[in-house]
CSV table of N, CA and C in Angstrom, one decimal:
chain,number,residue,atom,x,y,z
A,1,UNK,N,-19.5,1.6,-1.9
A,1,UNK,CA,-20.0,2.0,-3.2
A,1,UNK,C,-19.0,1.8,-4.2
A,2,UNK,N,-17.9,2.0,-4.0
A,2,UNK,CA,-16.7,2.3,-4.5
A,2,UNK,C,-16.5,0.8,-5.5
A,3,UNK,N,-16.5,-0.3,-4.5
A,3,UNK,CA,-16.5,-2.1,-4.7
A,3,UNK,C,-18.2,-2.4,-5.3
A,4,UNK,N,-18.9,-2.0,-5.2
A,4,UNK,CA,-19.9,-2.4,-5.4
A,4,UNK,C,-21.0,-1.8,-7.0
A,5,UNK,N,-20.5,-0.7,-6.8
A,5,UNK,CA,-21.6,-0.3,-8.5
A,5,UNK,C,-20.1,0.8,-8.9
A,6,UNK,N,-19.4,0.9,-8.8
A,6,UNK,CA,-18.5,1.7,-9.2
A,6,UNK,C,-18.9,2.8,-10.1
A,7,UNK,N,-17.8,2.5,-11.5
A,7,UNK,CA,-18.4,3.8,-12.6
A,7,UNK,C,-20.2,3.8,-12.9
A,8,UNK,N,-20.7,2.7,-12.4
A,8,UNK,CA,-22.3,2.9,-13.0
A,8,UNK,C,-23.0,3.6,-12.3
A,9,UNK,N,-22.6,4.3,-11.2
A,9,UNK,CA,-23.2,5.7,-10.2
A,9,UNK,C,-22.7,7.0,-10.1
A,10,UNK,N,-21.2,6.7,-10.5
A,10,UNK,CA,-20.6,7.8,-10.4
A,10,UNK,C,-19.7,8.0,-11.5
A,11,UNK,N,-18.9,9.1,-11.5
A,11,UNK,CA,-17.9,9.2,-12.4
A,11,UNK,C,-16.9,9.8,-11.8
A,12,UNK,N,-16.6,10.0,-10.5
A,12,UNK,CA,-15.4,10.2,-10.0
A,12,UNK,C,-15.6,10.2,-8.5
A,13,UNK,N,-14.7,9.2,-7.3
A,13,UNK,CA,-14.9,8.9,-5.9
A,13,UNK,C,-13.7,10.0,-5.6
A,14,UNK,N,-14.3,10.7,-4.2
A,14,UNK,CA,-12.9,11.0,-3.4
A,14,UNK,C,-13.1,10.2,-2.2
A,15,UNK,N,-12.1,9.2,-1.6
A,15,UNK,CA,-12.2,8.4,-0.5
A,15,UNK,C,-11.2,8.7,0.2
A,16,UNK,N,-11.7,9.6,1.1
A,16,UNK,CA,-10.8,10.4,2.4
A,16,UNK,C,-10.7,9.5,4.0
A,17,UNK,N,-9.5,9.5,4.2
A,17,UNK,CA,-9.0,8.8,5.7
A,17,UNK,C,-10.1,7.8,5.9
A,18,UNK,N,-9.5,6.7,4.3
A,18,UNK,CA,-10.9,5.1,4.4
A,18,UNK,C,-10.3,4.5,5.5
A,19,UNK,N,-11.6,3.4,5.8
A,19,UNK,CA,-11.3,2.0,6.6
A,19,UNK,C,-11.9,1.1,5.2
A,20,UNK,N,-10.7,0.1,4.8
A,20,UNK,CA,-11.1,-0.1,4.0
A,20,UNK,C,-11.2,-2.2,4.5
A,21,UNK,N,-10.0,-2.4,4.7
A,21,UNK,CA,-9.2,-3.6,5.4
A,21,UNK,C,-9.9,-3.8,6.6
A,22,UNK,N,-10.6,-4.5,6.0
A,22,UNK,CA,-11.7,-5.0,7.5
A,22,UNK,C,-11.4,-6.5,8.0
A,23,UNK,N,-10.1,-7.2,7.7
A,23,UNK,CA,-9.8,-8.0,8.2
A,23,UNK,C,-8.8,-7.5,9.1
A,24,UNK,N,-8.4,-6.5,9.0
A,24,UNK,CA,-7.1,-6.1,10.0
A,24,UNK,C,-7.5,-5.1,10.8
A,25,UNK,N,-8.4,-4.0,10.3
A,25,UNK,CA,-9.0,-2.7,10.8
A,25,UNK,C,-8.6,-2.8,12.3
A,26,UNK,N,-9.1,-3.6,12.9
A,26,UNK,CA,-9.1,-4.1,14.6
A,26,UNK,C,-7.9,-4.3,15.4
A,27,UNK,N,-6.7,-4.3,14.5
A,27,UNK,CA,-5.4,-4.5,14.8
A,27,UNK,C,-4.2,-3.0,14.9
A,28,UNK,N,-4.9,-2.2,13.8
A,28,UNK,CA,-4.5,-1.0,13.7
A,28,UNK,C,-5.4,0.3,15.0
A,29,UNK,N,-4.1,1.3,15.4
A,29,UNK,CA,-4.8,2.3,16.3
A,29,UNK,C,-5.9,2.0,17.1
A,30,UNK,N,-7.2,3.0,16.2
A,30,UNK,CA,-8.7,2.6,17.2
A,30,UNK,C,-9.2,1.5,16.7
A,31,UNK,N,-8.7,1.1,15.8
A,31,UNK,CA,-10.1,-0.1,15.2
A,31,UNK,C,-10.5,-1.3,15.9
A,32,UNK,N,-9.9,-1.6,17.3
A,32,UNK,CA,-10.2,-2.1,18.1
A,32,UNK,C,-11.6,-2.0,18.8
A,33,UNK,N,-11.4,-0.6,19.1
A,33,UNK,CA,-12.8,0.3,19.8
A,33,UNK,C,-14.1,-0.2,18.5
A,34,UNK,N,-14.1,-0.7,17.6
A,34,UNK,CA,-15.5,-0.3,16.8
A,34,UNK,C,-16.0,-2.0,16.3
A,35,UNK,N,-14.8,-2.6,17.1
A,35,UNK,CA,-15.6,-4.3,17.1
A,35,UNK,C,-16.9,-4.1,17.1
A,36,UNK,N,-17.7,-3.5,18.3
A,36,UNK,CA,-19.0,-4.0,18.4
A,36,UNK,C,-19.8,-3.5,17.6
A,37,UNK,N,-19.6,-2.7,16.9
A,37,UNK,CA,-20.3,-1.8,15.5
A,37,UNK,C,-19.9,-3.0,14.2
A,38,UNK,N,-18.7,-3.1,13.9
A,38,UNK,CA,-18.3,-3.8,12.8
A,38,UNK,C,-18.5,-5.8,13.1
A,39,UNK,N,-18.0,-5.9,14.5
A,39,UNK,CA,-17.7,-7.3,14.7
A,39,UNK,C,-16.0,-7.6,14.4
A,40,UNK,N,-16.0,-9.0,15.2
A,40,UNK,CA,-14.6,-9.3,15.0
A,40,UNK,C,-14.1,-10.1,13.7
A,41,UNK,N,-12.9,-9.8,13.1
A,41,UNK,CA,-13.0,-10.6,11.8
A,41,UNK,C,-12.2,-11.9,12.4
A,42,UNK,N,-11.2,-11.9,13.7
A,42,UNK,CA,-10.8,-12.9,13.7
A,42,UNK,C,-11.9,-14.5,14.5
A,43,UNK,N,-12.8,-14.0,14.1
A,43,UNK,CA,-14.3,-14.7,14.6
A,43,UNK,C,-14.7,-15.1,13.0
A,44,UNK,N,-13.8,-16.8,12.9
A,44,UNK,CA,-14.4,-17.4,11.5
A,44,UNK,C,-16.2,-16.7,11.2
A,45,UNK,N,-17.2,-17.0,11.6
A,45,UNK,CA,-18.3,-17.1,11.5
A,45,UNK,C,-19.1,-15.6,11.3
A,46,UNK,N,-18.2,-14.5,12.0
A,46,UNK,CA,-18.4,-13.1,11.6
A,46,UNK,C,-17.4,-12.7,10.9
A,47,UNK,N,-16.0,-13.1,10.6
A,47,UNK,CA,-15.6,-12.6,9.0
A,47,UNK,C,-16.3,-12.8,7.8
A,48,UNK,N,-16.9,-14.0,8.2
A,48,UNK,CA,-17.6,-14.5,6.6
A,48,UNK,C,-18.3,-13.5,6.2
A,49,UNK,N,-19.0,-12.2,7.5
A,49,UNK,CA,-20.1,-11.3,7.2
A,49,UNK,C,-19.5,-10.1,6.7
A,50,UNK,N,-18.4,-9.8,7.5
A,50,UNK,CA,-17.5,-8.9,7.3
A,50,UNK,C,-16.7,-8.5,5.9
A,51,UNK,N,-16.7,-9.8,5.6
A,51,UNK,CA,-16.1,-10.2,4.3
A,51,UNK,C,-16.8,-9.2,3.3
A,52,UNK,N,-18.2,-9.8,3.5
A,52,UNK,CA,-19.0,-9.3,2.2
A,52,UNK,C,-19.1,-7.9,2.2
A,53,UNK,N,-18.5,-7.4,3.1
A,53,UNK,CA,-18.6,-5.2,3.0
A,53,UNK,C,-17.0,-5.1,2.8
A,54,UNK,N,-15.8,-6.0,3.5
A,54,UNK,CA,-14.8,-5.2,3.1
A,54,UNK,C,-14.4,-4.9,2.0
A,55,UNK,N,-14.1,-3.4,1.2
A,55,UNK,CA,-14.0,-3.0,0.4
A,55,UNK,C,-12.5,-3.5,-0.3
A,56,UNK,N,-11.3,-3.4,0.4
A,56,UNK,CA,-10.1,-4.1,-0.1
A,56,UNK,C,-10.3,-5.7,-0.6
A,57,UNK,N,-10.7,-6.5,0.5
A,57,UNK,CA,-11.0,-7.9,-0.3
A,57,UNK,C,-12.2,-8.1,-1.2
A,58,UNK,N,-12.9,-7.2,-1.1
A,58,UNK,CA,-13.8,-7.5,-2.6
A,58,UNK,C,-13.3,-6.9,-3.6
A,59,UNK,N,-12.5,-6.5,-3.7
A,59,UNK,CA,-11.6,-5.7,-5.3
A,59,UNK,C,-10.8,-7.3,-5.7
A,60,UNK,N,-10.4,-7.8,-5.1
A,60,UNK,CA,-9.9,-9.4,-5.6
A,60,UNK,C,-10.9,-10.3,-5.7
A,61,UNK,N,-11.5,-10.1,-4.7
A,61,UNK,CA,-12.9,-11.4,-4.8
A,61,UNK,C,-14.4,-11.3,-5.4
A,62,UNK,N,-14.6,-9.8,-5.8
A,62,UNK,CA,-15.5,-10.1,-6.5
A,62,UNK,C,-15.3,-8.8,-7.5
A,63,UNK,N,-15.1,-7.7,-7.4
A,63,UNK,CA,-14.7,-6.7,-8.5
A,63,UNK,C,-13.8,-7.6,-9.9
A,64,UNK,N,-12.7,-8.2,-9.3
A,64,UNK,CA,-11.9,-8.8,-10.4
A,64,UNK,C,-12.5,-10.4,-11.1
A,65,UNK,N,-13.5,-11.3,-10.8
A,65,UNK,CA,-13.7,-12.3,-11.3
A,65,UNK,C,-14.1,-11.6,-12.8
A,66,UNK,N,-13.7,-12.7,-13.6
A,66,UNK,CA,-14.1,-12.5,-14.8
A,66,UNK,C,-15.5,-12.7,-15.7
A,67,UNK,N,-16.3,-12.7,-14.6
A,67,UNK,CA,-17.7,-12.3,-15.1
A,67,UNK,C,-18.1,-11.1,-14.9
A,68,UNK,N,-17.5,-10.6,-14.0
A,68,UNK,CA,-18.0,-9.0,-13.2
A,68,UNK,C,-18.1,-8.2,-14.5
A,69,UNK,N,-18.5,-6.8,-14.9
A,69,UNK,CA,-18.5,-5.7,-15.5
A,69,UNK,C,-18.1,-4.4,-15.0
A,70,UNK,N,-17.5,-4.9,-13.4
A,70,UNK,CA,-17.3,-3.8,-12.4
A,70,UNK,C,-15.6,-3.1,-12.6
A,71,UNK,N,-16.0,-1.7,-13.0
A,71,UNK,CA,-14.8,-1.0,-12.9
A,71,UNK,C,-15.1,0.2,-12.3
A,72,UNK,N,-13.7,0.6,-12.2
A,72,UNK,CA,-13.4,1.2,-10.5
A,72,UNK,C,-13.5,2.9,-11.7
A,73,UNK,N,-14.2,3.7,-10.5
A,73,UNK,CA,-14.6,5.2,-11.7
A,73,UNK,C,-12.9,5.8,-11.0
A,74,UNK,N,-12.7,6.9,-11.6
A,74,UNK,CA,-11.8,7.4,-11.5
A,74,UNK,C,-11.7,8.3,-9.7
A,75,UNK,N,-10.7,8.0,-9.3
A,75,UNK,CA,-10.4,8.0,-7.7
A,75,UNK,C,-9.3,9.0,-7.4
A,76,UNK,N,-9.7,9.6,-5.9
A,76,UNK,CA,-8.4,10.1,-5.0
A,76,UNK,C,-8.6,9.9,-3.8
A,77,UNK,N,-7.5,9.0,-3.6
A,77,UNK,CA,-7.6,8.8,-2.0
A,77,UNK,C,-6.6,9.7,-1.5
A,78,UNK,N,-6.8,10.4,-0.1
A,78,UNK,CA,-6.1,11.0,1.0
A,78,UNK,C,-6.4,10.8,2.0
A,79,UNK,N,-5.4,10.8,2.9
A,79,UNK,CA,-5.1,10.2,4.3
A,79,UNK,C,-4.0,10.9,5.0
A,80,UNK,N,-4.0,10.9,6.0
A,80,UNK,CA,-3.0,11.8,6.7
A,80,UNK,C,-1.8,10.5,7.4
A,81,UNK,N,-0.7,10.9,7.5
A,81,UNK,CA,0.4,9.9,8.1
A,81,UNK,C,0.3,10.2,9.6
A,82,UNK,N,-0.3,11.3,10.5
A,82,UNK,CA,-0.6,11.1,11.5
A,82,UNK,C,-2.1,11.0,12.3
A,83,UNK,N,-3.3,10.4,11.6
A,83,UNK,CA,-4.0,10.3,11.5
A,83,UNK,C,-3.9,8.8,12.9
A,84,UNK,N,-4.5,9.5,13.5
A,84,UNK,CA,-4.7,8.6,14.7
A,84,UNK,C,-6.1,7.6,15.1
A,85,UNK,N,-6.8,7.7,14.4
A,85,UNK,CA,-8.3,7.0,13.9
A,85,UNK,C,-7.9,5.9,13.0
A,86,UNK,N,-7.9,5.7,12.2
A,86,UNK,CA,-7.7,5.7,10.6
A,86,UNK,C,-6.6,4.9,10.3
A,87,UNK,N,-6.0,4.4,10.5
A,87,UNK,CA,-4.0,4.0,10.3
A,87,UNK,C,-4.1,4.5,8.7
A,88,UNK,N,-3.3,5.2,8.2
A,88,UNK,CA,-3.2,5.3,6.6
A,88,UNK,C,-2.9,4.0,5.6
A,89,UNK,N,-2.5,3.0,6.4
A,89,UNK,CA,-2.5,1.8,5.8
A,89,UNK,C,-3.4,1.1,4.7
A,90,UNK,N,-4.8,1.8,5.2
A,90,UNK,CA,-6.0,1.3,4.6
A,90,UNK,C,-5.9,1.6,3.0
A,91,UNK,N,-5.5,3.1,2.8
A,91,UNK,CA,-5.2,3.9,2.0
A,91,UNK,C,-4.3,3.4,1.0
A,92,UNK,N,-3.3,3.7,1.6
A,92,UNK,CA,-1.6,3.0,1.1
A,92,UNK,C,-2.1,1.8,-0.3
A,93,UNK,N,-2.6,0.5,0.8
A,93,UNK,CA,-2.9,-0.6,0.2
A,93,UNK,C,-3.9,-0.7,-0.3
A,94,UNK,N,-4.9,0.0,-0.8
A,94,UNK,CA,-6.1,0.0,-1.8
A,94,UNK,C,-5.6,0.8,-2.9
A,95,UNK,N,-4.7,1.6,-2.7
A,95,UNK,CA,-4.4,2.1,-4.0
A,95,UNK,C,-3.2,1.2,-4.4
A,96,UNK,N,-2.1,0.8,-3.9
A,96,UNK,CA,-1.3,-0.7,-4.2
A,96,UNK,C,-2.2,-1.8,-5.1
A,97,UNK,N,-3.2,-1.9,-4.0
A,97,UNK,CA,-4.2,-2.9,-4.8
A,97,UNK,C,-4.6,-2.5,-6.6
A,98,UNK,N,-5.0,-1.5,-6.5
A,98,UNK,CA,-6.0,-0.7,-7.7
A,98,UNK,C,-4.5,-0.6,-8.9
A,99,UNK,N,-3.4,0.0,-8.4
A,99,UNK,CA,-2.7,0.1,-9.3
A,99,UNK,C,-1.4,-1.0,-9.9
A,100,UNK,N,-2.1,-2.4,-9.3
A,100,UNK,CA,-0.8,-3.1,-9.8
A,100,UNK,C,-1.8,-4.4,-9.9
A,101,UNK,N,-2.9,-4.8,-9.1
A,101,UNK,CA,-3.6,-5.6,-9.5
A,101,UNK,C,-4.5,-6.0,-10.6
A,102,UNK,N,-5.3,-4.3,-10.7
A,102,UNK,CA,-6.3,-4.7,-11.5
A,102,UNK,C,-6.1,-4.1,-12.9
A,103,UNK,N,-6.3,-4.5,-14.1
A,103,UNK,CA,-5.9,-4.0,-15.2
A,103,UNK,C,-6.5,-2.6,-15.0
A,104,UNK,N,-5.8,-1.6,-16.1
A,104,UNK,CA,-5.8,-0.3,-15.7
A,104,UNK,C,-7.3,-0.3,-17.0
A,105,UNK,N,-7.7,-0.9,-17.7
A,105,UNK,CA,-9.1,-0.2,-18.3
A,105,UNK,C,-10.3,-0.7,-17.3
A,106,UNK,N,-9.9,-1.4,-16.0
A,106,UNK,CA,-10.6,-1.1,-14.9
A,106,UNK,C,-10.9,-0.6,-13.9
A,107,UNK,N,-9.5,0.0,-14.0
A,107,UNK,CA,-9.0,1.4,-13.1
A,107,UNK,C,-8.4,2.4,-13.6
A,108,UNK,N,-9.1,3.2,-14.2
A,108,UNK,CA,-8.2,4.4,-15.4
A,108,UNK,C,-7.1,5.1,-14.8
A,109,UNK,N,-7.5,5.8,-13.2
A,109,UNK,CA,-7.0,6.5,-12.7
A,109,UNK,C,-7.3,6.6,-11.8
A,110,UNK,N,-6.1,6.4,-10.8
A,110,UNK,CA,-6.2,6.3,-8.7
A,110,UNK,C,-5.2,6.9,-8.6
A,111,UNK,N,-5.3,8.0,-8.0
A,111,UNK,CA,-4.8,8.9,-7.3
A,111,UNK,C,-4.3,8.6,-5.6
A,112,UNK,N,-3.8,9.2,-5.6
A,112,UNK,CA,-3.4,9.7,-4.1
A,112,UNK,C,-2.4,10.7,-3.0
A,113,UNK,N,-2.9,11.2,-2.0
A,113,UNK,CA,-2.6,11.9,-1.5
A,113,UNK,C,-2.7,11.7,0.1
A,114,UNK,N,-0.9,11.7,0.5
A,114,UNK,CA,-0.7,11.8,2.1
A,114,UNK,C,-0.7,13.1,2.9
A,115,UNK,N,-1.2,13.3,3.7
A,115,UNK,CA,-0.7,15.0,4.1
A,115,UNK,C,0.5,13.9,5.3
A,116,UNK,N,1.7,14.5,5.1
A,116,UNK,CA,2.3,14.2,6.4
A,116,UNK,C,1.9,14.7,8.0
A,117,UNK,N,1.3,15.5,8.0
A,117,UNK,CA,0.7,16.1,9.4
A,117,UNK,C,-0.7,15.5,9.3
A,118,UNK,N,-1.0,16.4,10.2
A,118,UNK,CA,-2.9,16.6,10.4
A,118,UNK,C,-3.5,15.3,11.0
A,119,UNK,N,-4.6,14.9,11.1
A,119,UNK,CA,-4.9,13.7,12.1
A,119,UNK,C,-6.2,12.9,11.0
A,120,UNK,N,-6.7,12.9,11.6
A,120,UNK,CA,-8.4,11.9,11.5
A,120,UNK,C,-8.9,13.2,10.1
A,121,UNK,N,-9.1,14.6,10.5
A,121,UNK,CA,-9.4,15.2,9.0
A,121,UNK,C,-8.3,15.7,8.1
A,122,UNK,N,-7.2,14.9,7.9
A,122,UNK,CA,-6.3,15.0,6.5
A,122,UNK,C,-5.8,16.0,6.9
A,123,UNK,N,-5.9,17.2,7.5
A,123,UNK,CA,-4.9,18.5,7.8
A,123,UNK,C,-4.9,19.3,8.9
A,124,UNK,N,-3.6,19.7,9.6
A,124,UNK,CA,-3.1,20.3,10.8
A,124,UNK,C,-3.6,21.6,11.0
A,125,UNK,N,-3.8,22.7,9.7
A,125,UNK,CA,-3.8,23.8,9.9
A,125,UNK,C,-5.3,24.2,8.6
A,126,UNK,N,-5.3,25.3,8.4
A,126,UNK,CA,-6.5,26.1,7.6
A,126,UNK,C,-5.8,25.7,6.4
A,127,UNK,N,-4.6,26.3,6.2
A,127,UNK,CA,-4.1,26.3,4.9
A,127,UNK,C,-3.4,24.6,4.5
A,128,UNK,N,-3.2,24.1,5.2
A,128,UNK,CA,-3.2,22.4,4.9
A,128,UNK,C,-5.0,22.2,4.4
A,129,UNK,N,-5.7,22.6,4.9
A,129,UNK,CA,-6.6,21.8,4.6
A,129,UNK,C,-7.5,22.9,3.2
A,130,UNK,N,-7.2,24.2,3.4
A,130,UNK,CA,-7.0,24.5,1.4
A,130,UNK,C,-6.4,23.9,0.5
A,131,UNK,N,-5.2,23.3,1.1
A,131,UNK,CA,-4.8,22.8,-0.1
A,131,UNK,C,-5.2,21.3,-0.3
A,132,UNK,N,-5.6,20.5,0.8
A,132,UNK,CA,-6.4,19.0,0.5
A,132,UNK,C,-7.9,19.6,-0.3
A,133,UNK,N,-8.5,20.7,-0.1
A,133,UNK,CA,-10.0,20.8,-0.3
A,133,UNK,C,-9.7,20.7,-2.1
A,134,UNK,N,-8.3,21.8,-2.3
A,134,UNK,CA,-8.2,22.6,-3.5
A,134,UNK,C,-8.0,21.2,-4.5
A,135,UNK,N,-6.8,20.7,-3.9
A,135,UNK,CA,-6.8,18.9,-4.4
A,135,UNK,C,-7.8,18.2,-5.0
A,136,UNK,N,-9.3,18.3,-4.0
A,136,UNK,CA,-10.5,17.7,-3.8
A,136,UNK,C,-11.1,18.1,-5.4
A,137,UNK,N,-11.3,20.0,-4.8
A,137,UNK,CA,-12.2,19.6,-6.5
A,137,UNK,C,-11.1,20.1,-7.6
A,138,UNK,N,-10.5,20.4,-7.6
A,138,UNK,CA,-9.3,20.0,-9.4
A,138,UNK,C,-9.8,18.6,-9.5
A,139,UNK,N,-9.1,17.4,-8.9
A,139,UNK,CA,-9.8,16.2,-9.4
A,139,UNK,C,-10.8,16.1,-9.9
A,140,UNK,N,-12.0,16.5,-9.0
A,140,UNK,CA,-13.2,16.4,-9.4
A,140,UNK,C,-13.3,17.0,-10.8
A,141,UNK,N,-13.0,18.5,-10.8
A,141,UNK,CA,-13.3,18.9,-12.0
A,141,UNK,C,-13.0,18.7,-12.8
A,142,UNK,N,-11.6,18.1,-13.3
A,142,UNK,CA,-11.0,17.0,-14.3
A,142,UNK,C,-11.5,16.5,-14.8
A,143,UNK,N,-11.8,15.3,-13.6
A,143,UNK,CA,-12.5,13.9,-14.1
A,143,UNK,C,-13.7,13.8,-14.4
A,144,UNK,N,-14.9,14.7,-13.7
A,144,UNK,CA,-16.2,15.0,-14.0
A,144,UNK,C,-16.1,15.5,-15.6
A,145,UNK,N,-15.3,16.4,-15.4
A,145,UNK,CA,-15.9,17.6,-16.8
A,145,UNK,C,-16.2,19.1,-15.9
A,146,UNK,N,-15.6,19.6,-17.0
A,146,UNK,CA,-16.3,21.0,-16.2
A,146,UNK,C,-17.4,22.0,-17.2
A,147,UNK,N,-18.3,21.1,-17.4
A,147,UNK,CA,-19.6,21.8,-18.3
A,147,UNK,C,-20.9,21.8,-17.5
A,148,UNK,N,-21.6,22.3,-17.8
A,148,UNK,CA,-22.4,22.5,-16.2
A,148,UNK,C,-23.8,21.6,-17.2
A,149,UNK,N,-24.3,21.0,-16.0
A,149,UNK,CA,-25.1,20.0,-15.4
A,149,UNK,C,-26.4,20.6,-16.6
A,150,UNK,N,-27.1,19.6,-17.1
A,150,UNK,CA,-28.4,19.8,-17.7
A,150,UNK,C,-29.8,19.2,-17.0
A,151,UNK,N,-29.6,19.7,-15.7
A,151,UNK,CA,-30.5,19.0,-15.1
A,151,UNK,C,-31.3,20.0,-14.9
């Protein structure tokens, strides 16, 4: 969703312990195990398919052409450094991407957050994962607004 309708759905993503790098996903930790769900990217004829959902190579190949209108709503990625699912790599390098690639009035603001512990859900303990939640909505509430909904 994030690569694909961006700010025109939302107005603020949190993208927690992503798979984002679906050309390498298979090479890191588990992402071997989920070939037959995803497919192989080093299989020319199912990358091509793969291509069109990975969210890291569509921020170059089709988020950035200069016909697009697509900009990235305001973000916080977190990932854990011992996250055993997940390699944090995914993470790491989509916000790399976001903040050096793409001009910043297409990316206002990308965030991010490592917990050094914790696994597959971002924190080790209760109070690690208060303070990822507490992370969670400050952001939110920031970047949303905090005036309540007229719906």
């Amino acid at each position: 969703m994030l690569t694909r309708h961006g700010h025109k759905l939302f107005g603020a993503v949190v993208c927690q312990v992503p798979l984002l790098d679906m050309w390498k996903y298979h090479k890191l930790l588990a992402g071997a195990s989920w070939m037959a769900e995803y497919g192989d990217p080093d299989k020319p004829e199912e990358w091509a398919f793969i291509r069109s959902f990975s969210p890291y190579h569509r921020i170059s190949e089709v988020c950035l052409d200069g016909q697009a209108d697509w900009r990235c709503p305001k973000v916080l990625f977190t990932t854990s450094t011992k996250d055993d699912r997940v390699h944090p790599a995914h993470a790491r390098k989509m916000v790399k991407r976001l903040q050096e690639e793409v001009p910043q009035h297409r990316a206002p603001q990308v965030l991010y957050w490592e917990n050094i512990e914790g696994g597959h859900g971002g924190a080790a303990d209760n109070s690690q994962r208060a303070y990822m939640w507490s992370l969670t909505y400050e952001f939110l509430w920031k970047a949303i607004g905090n005036t309540p909904s007229k719906l």
